[in-house]
mmCIF file of C-alpha atoms in Angstrom:
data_model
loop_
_atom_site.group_PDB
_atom_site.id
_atom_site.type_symbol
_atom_site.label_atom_id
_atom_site.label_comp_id
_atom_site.label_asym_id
_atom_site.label_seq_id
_atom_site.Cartn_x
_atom_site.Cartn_y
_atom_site.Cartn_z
ATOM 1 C CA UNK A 23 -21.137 -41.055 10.981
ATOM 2 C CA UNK A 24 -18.289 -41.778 8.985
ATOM 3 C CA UNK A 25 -19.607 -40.575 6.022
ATOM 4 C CA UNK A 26 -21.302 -37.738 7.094
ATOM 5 C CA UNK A 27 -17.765 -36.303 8.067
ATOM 6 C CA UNK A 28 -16.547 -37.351 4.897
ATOM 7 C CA UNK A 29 -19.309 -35.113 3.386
ATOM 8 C CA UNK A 30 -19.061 -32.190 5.375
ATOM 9 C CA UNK A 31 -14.848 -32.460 4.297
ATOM 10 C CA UNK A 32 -15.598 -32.854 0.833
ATOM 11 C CA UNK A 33 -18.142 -29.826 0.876
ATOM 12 C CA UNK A 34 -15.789 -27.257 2.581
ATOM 13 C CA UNK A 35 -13.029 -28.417 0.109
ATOM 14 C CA UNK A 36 -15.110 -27.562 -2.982
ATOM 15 C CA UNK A 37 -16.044 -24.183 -1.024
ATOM 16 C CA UNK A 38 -12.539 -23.212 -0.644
ATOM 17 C CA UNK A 39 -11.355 -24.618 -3.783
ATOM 18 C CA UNK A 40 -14.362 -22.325 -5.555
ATOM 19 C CA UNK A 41 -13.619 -18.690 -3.713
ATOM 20 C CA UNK A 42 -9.411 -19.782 -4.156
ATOM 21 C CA UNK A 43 -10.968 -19.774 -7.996
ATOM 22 C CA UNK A 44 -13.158 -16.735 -7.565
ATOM 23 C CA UNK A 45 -10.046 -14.489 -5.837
ATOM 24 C CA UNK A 46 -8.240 -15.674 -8.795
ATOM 25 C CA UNK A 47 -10.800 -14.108 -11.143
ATOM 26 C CA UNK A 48 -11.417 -11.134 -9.385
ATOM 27 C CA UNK A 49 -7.543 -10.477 -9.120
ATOM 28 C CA UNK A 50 -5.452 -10.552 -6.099
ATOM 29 C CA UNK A 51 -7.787 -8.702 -3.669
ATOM 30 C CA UNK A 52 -7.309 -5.855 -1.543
ATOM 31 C CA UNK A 53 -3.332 -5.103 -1.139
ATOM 32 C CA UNK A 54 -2.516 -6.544 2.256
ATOM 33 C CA UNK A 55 0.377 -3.812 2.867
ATOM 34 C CA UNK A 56 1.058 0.006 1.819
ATOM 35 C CA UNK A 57 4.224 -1.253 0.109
ATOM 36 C CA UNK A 58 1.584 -3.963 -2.092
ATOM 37 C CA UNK A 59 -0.873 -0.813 -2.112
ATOM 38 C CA UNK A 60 1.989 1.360 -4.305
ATOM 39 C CA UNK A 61 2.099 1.241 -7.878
ATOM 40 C CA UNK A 62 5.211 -0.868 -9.337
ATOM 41 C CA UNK A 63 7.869 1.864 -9.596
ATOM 42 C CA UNK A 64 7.324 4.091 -6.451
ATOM 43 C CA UNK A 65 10.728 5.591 -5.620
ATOM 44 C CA UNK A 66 9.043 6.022 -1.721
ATOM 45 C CA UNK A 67 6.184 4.380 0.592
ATOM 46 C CA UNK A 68 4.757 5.280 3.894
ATOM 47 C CA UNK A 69 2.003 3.647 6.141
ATOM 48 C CA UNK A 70 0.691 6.125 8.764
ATOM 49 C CA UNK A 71 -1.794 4.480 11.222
ATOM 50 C CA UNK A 72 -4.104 7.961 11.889
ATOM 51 C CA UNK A 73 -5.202 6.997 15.700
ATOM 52 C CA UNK A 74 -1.926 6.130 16.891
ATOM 53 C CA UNK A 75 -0.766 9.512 15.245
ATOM 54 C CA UNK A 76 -3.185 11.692 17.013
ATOM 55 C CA UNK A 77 -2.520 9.951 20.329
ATOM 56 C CA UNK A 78 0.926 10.844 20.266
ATOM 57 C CA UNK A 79 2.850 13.224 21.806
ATOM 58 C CA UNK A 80 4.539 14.297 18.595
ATOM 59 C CA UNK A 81 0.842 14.950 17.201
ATOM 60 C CA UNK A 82 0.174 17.043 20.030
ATOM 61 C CA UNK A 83 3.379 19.385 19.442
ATOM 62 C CA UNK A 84 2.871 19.452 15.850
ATOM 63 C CA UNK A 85 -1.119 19.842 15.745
ATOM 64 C CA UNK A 86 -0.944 22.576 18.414
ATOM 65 C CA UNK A 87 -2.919 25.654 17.298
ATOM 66 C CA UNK A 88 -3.547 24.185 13.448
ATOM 67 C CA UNK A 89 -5.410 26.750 12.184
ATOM 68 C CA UNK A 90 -5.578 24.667 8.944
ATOM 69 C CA UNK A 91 -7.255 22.022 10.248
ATOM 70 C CA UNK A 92 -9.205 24.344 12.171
ATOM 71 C CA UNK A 93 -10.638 25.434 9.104
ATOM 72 C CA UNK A 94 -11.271 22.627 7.451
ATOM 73 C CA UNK A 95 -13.260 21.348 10.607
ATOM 74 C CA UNK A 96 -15.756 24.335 10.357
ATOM 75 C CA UNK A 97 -16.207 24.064 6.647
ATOM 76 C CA UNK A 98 -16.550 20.838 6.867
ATOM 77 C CA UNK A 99 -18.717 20.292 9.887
ATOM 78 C CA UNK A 100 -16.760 17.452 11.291
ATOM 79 C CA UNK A 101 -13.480 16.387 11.555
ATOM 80 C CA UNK A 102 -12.532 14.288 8.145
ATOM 81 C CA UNK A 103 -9.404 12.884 9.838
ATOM 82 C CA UNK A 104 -11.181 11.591 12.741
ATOM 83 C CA UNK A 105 -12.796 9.076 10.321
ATOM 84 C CA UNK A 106 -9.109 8.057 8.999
ATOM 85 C CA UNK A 107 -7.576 4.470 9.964
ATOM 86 C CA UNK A 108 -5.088 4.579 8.051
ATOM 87 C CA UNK A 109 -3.374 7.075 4.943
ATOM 88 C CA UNK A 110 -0.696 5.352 2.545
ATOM 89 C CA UNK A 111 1.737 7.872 0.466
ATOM 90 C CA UNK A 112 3.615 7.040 -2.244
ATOM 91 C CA UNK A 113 6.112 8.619 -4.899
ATOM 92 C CA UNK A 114 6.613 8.274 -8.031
ATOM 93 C CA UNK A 115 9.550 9.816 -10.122
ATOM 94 C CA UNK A 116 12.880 10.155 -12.158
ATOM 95 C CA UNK A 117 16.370 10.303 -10.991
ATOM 96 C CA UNK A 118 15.954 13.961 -12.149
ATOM 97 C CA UNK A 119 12.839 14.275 -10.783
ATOM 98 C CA UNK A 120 12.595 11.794 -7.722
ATOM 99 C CA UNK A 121 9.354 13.790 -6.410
ATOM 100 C CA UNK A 122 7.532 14.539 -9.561
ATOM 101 C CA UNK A 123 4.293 12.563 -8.954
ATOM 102 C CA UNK A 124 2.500 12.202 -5.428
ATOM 103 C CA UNK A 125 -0.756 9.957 -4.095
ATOM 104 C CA UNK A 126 -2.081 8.631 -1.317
ATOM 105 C CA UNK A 127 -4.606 5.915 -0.465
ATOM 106 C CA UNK A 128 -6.763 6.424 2.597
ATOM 107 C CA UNK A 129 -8.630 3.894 4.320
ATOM 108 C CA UNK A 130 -11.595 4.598 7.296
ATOM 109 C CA UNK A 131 -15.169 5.432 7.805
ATOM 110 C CA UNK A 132 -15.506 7.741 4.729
ATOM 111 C CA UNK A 133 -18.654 9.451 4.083
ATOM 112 C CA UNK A 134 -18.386 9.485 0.299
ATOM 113 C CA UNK A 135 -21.014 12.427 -0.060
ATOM 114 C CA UNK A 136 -19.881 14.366 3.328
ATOM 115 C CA UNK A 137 -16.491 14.104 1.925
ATOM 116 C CA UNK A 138 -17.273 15.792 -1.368
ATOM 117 C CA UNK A 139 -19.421 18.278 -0.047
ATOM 118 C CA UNK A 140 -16.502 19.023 2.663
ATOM 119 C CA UNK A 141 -13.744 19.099 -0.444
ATOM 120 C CA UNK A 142 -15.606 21.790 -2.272
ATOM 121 C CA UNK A 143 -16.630 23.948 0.483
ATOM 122 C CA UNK A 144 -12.664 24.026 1.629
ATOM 123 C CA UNK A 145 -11.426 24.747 -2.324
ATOM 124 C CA UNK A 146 -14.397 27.272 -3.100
ATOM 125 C CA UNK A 147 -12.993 28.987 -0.050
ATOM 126 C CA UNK A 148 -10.308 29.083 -1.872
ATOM 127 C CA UNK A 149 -11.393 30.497 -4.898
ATOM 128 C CA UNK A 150 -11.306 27.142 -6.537
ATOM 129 C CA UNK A 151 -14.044 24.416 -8.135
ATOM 130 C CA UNK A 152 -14.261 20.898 -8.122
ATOM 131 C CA UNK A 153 -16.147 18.162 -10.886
ATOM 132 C CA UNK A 154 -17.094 14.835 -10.977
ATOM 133 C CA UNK A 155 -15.487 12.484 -13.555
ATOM 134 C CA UNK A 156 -14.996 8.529 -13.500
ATOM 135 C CA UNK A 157 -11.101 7.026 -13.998
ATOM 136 C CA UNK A 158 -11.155 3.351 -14.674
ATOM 137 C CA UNK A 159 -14.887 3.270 -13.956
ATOM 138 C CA UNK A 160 -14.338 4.621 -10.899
ATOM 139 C CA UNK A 161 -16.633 7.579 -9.210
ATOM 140 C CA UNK A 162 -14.034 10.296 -8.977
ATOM 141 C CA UNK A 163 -13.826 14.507 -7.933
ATOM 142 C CA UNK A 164 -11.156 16.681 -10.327
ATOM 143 C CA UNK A 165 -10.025 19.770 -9.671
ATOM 144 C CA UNK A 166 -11.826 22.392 -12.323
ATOM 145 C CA UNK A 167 -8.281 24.060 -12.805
ATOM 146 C CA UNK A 168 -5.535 21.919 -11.574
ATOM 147 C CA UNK A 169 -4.057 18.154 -12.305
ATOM 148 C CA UNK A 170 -5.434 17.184 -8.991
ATOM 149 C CA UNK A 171 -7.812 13.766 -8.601
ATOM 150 C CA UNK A 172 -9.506 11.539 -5.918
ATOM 151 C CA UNK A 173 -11.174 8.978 -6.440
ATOM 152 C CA UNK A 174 -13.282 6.319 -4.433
ATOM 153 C CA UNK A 175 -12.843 2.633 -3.659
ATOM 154 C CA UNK A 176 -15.477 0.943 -2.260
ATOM 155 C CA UNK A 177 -17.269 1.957 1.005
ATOM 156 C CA UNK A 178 -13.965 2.855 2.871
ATOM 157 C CA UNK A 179 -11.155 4.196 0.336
ATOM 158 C CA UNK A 180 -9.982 7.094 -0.993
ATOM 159 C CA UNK A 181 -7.165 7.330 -3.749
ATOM 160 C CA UNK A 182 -5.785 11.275 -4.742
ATOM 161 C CA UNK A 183 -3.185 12.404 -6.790
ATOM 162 C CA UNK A 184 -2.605 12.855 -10.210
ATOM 163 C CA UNK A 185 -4.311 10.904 -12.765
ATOM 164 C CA UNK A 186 -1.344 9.015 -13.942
ATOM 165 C CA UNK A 187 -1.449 8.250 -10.259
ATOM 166 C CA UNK A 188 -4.964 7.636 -9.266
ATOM 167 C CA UNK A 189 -5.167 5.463 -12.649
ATOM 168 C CA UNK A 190 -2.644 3.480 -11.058
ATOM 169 C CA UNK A 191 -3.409 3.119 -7.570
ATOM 170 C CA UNK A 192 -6.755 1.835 -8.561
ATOM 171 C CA UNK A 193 -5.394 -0.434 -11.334
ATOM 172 C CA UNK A 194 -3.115 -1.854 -8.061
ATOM 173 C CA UNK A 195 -5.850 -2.066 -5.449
ATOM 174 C CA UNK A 196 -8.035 -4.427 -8.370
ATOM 175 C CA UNK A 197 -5.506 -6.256 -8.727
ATOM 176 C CA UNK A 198 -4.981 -5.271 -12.523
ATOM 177 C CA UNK A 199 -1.385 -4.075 -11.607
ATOM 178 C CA UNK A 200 1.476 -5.002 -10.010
ATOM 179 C CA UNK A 201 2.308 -3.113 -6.818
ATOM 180 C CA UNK A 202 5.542 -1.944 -5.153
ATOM 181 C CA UNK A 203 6.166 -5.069 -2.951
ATOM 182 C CA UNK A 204 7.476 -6.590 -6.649
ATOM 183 C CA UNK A 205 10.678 -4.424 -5.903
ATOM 184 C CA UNK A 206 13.561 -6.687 -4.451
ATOM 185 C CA UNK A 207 15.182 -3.628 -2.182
ATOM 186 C CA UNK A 208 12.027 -1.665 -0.736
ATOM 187 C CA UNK A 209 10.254 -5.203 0.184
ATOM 188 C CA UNK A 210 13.695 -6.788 1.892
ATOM 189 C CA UNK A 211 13.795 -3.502 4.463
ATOM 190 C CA UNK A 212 10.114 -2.674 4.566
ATOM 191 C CA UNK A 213 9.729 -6.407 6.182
ATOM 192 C CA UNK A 214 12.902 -5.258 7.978
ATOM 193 C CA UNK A 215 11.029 -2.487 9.957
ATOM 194 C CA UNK A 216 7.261 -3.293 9.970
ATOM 195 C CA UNK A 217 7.084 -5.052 13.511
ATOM 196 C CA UNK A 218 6.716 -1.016 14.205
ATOM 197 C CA UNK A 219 2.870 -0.987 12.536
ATOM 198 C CA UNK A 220 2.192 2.560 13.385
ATOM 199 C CA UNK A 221 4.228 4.537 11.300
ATOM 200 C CA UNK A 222 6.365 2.427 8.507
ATOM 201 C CA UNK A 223 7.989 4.460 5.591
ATOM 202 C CA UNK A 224 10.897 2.569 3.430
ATOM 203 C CA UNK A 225 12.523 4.903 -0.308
ATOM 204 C CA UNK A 226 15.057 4.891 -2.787
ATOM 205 C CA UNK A 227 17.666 7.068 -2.083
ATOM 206 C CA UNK A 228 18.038 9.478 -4.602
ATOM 207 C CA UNK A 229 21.233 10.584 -6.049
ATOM 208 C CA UNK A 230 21.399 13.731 -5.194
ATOM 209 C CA UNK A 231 19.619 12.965 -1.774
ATOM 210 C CA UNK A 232 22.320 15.692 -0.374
ATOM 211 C CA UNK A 233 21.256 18.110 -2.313
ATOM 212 C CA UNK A 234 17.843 17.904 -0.809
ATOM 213 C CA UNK A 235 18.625 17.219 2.702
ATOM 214 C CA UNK A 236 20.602 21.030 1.804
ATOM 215 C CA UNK A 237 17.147 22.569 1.037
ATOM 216 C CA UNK A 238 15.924 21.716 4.121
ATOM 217 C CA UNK A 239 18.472 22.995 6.165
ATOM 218 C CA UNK A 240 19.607 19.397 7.136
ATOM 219 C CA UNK A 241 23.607 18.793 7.130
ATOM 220 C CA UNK A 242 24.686 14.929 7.483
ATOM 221 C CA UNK A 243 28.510 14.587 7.873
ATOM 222 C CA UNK A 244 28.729 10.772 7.261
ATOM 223 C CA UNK A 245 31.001 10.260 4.758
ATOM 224 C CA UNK A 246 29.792 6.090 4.511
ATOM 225 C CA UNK A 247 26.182 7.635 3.530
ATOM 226 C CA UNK A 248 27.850 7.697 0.171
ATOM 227 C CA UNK A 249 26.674 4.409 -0.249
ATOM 228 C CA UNK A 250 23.402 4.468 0.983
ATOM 229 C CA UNK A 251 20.757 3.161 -1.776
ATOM 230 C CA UNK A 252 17.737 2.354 0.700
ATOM 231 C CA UNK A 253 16.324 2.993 4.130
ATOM 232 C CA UNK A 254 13.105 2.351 5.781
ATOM 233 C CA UNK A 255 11.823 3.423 9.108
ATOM 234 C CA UNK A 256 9.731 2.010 11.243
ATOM 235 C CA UNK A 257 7.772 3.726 14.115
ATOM 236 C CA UNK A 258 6.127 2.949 17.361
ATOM 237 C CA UNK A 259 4.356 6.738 18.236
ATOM 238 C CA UNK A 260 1.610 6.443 20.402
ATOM 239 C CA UNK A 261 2.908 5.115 23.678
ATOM 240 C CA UNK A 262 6.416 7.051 23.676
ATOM 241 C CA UNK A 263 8.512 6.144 20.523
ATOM 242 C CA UNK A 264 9.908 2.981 19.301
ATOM 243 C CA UNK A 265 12.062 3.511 16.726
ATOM 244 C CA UNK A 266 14.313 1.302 13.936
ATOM 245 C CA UNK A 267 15.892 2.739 10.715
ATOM 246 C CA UNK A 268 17.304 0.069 8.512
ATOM 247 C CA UNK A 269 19.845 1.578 5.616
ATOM 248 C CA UNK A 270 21.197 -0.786 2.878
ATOM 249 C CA UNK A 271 24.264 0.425 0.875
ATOM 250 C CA UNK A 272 25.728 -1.051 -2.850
ATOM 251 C CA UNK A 273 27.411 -3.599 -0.836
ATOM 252 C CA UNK A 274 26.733 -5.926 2.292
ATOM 253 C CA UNK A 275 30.315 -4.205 3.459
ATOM 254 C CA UNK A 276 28.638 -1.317 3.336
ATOM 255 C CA UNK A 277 26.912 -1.623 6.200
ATOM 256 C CA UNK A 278 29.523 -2.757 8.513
ATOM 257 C CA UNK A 279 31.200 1.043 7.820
ATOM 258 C CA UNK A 280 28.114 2.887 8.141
ATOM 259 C CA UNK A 281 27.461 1.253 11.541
ATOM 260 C CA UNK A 282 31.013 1.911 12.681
ATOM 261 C CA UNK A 283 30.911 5.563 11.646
ATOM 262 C CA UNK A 284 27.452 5.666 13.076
ATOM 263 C CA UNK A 285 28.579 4.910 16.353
ATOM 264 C CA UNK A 286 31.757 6.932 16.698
ATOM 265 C CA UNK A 287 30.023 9.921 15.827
ATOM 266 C CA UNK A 288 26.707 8.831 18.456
ATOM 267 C CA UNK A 289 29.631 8.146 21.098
ATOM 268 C CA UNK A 290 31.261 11.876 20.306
ATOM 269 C CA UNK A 291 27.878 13.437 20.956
ATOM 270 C CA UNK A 292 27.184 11.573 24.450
ATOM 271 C CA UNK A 293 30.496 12.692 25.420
ATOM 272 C CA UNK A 294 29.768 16.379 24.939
ATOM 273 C CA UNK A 295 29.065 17.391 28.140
ATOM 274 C CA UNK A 296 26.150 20.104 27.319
ATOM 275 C CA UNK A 297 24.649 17.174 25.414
ATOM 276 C CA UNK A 298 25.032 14.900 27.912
ATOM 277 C CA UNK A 299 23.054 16.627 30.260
ATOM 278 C CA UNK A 300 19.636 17.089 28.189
ATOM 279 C CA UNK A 301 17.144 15.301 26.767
ATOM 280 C CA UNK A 302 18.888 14.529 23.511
ATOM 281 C CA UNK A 303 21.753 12.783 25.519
ATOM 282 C CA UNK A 304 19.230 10.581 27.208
ATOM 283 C CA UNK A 305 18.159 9.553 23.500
ATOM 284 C CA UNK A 306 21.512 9.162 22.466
ATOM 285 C CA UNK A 307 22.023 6.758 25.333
ATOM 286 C CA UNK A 308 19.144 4.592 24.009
ATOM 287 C CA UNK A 309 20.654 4.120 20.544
ATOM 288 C CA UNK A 310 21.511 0.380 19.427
ATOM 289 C CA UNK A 311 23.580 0.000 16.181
ATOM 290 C CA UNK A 312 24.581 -3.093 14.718
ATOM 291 C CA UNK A 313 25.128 -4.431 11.064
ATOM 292 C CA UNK A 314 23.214 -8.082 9.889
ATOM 293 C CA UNK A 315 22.876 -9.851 6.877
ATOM 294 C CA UNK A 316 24.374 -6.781 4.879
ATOM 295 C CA UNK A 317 21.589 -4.217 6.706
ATOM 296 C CA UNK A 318 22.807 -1.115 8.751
ATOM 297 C CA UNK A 319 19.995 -1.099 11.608
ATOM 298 C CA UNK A 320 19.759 1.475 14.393
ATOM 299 C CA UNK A 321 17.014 1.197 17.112
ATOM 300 C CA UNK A 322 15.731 3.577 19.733
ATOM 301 C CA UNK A 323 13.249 3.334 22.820
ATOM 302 C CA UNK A 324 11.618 5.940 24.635
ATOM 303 C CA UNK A 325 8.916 5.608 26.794
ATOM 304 C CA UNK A 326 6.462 8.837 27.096
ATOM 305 C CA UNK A 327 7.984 10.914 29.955
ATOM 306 C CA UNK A 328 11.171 10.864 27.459
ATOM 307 C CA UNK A 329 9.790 11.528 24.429
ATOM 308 C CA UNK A 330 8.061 14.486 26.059
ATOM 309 C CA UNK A 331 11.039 16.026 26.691
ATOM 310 C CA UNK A 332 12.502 15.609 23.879
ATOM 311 C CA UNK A 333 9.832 16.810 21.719
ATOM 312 C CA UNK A 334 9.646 20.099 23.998
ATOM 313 C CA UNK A 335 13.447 20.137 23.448
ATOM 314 C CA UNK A 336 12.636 20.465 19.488
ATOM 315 C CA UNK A 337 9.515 22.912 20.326
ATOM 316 C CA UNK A 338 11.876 25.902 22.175
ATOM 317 C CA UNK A 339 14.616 25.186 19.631
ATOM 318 C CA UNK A 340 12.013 26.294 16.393
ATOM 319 C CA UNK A 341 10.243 28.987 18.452
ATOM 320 C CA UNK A 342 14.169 30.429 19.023
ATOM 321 C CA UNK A 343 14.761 30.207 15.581
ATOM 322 C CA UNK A 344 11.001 31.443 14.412
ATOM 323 C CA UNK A 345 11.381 34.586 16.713
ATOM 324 C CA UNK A 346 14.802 34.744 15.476
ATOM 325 C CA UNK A 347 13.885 35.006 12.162
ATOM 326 C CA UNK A 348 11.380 37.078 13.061
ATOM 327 C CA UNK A 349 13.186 39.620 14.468
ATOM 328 C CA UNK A 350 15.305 40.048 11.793
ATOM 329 C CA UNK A 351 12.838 40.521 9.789
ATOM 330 C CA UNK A 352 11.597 43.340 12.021
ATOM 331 C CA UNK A 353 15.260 44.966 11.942
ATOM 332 C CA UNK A 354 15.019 44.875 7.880
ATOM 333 C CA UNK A 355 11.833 46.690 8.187
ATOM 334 C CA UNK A 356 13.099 49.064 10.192
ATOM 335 C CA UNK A 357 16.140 49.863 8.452
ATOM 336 C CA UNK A 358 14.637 49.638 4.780
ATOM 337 C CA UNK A 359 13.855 53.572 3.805
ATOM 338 C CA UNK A 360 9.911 54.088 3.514
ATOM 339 C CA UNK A 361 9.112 55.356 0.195
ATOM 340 C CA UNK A 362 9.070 58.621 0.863
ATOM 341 C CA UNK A 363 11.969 58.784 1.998
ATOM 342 C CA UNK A 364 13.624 57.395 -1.002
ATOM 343 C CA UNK A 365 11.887 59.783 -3.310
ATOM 344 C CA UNK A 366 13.260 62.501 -0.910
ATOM 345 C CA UNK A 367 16.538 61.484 -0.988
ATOM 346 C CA UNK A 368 16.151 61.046 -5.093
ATOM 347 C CA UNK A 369 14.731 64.763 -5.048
ATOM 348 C CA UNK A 370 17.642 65.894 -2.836
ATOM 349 C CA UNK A 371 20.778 64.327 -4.849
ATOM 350 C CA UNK A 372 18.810 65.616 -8.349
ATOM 351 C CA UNK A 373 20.820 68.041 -9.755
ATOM 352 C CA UNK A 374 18.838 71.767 -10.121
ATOM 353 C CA UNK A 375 18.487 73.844 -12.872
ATOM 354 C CA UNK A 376 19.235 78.099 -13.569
ATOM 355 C CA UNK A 377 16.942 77.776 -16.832
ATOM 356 C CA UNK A 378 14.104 80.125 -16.447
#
């Protein structure tokens, strides 16, 4: 009995000793993270887990009367994202340029033919054309008049972008290039935040990050964000909203400040009476801030009836300000002279002539 045990041992040793020799070969495998998934370099990362997207409320307020997806759904004949599990984003780019090259991997049930079929339908409705090429021996669709690229990995992937980007993503996912998770800063937070699987995003903050926050109408007064070099979020979204935002500065006493500064301006804002009373205040009240190990965290829990309100909150705000701008708009129109008019008022102030 003895030695049939011994047997049985030794046989599953040499199994496991031959695949551990086989992974080698074959390279590291399938990236176990988004972070491992991005090529070595990528300035940003995020993991989006599709089903627990679409079951939240904050899908529901966004999705609301998409009239793009609505489209693509009747091209297409089904619903693409329905067969989504997961989409990975990543950026690539300069200092100058921090958003110069974008791709995304996307994992699921993924009809390879459906989903070509469904790409050209949507881009000849839109007076474009599609081709099929190979990058890094990989079945691939480019765009006949663009820099755009997708390409296929196995039975459940999908890689687009660029081709510098594509080339690299599928370099990454056979293990014939390092990935992201090789860089010291995004890995320490990204491991920081991931506990919330359903939505995890970790970047480089750019230099000029104000400058862009400005573009999108976004105004932070924190003068300790100065520091800031790295953040990551991580999400809880489809059973109300779990939230924690980790921020790393140049310095571990960096975060100490930014948590202080943090929290005197959160405590301002829950004293403000009209604040107070809504939905926002209830938020506010939810907020935990605390520095460790040199890491400005912040965490936040709703639960659904909360984050309901909240998002509604949002929802009237940007209908005020779209009908704002709309009406202004409107009042432009209607004071703007029709042309006409203007040629009539040119014809008027022309000076006239005695020649015969």
């Amino acid at each position: 009995m003895r030695r049939h045990v011994v047997v049985i041992v030794g046989i599953a040793l040499a199994c496991i000793g031959l695949a551990f020799g086989l992974s080698r070969l074959a390279g590291r495998g399938r990236p176990a993270t988004a972070l491992a998934a991005a090529p070595q370099g990528a300035t940003a990362v995020v993991h989006v887990d599709v089903p627990a997207l679409r079951a939240s409320p904050i899908w529901r307020a966004l999705a609301d009367d998409d009239a793009g997806l609505e489209r693509i759904v009747e091209a297409c004949g089904f619903d693409p994202l329905s067969r989504v599990q997961s989409v990975a984003a990543f950026v690539l780019g300069t200092e100058a340029q921090p958003f110069e090259h974008l791709g995304f991997v996307a994992r699921g049930d993924l009809p390879r033919e459906q989903l070509v079929e469904c790409v050209q339908r949507v881009v000849e409705a839109d007076g474009g054309a599609i081709r099929r090429v190979s990058i890094e021996g990989v079945p691939a669709i480019a765009s006949a008049h663009g820099p755009s690229r997708a390409a296929f990995l196995g039975g459940d992937g999908i890689v687009g972008g660029d081709e510098l980007v594509v080339r690299e993503l599928i370099r990454v996912d056979q293990g014939d290039a390092p990935g992201a998770d090789t860089d010291a800063a995004l890995s320490r937070l990204w491991n920081r935040v991931s506990g919330r699987r359903e939505l995890i995003a970790a970047a480089h903050v750019p230099a000029n990050w104000r400058e862009w926050l400005g573009r999108i109408g976004a105004d932070v007064d924190l003068d300790a964000l100065e520091s800031v070099r790295t953040i990551a979020i991580g999400a809880r979204i489809e059973r109300g909203l779990g939230l924690t935002i980790a921020v790393e500065g140049a310095s571990p006493a960096d975060a100490g400040a930014l948590v202080d500064e943090a929290r005197a301006r959160v405590d301002a804002l829950r004293g403000d009476p009209l604040i107070g009373l809504s939905a926002v205040g209830a938020a506010l009240r939810r907020i935990e801030l605390e520095a460790h190990e040199g890491i400005a965290l912040a965490t936040l829990d709703l639960d659904e009836g909360q984050l309901s309100s909240l998002v509604q909150l949002v929802r009237d705000l940007l209908d005020r300000r779209r009908m704002a701008a709309q009406r202004a708009h409107e009042e432009r129109v209607i004071r703007a002279p029709s042309a006409d008019e203007s040629l009539r008022a040119s014809d008027e102030g022309a000076p006239t002539s005695d020649a015969p």
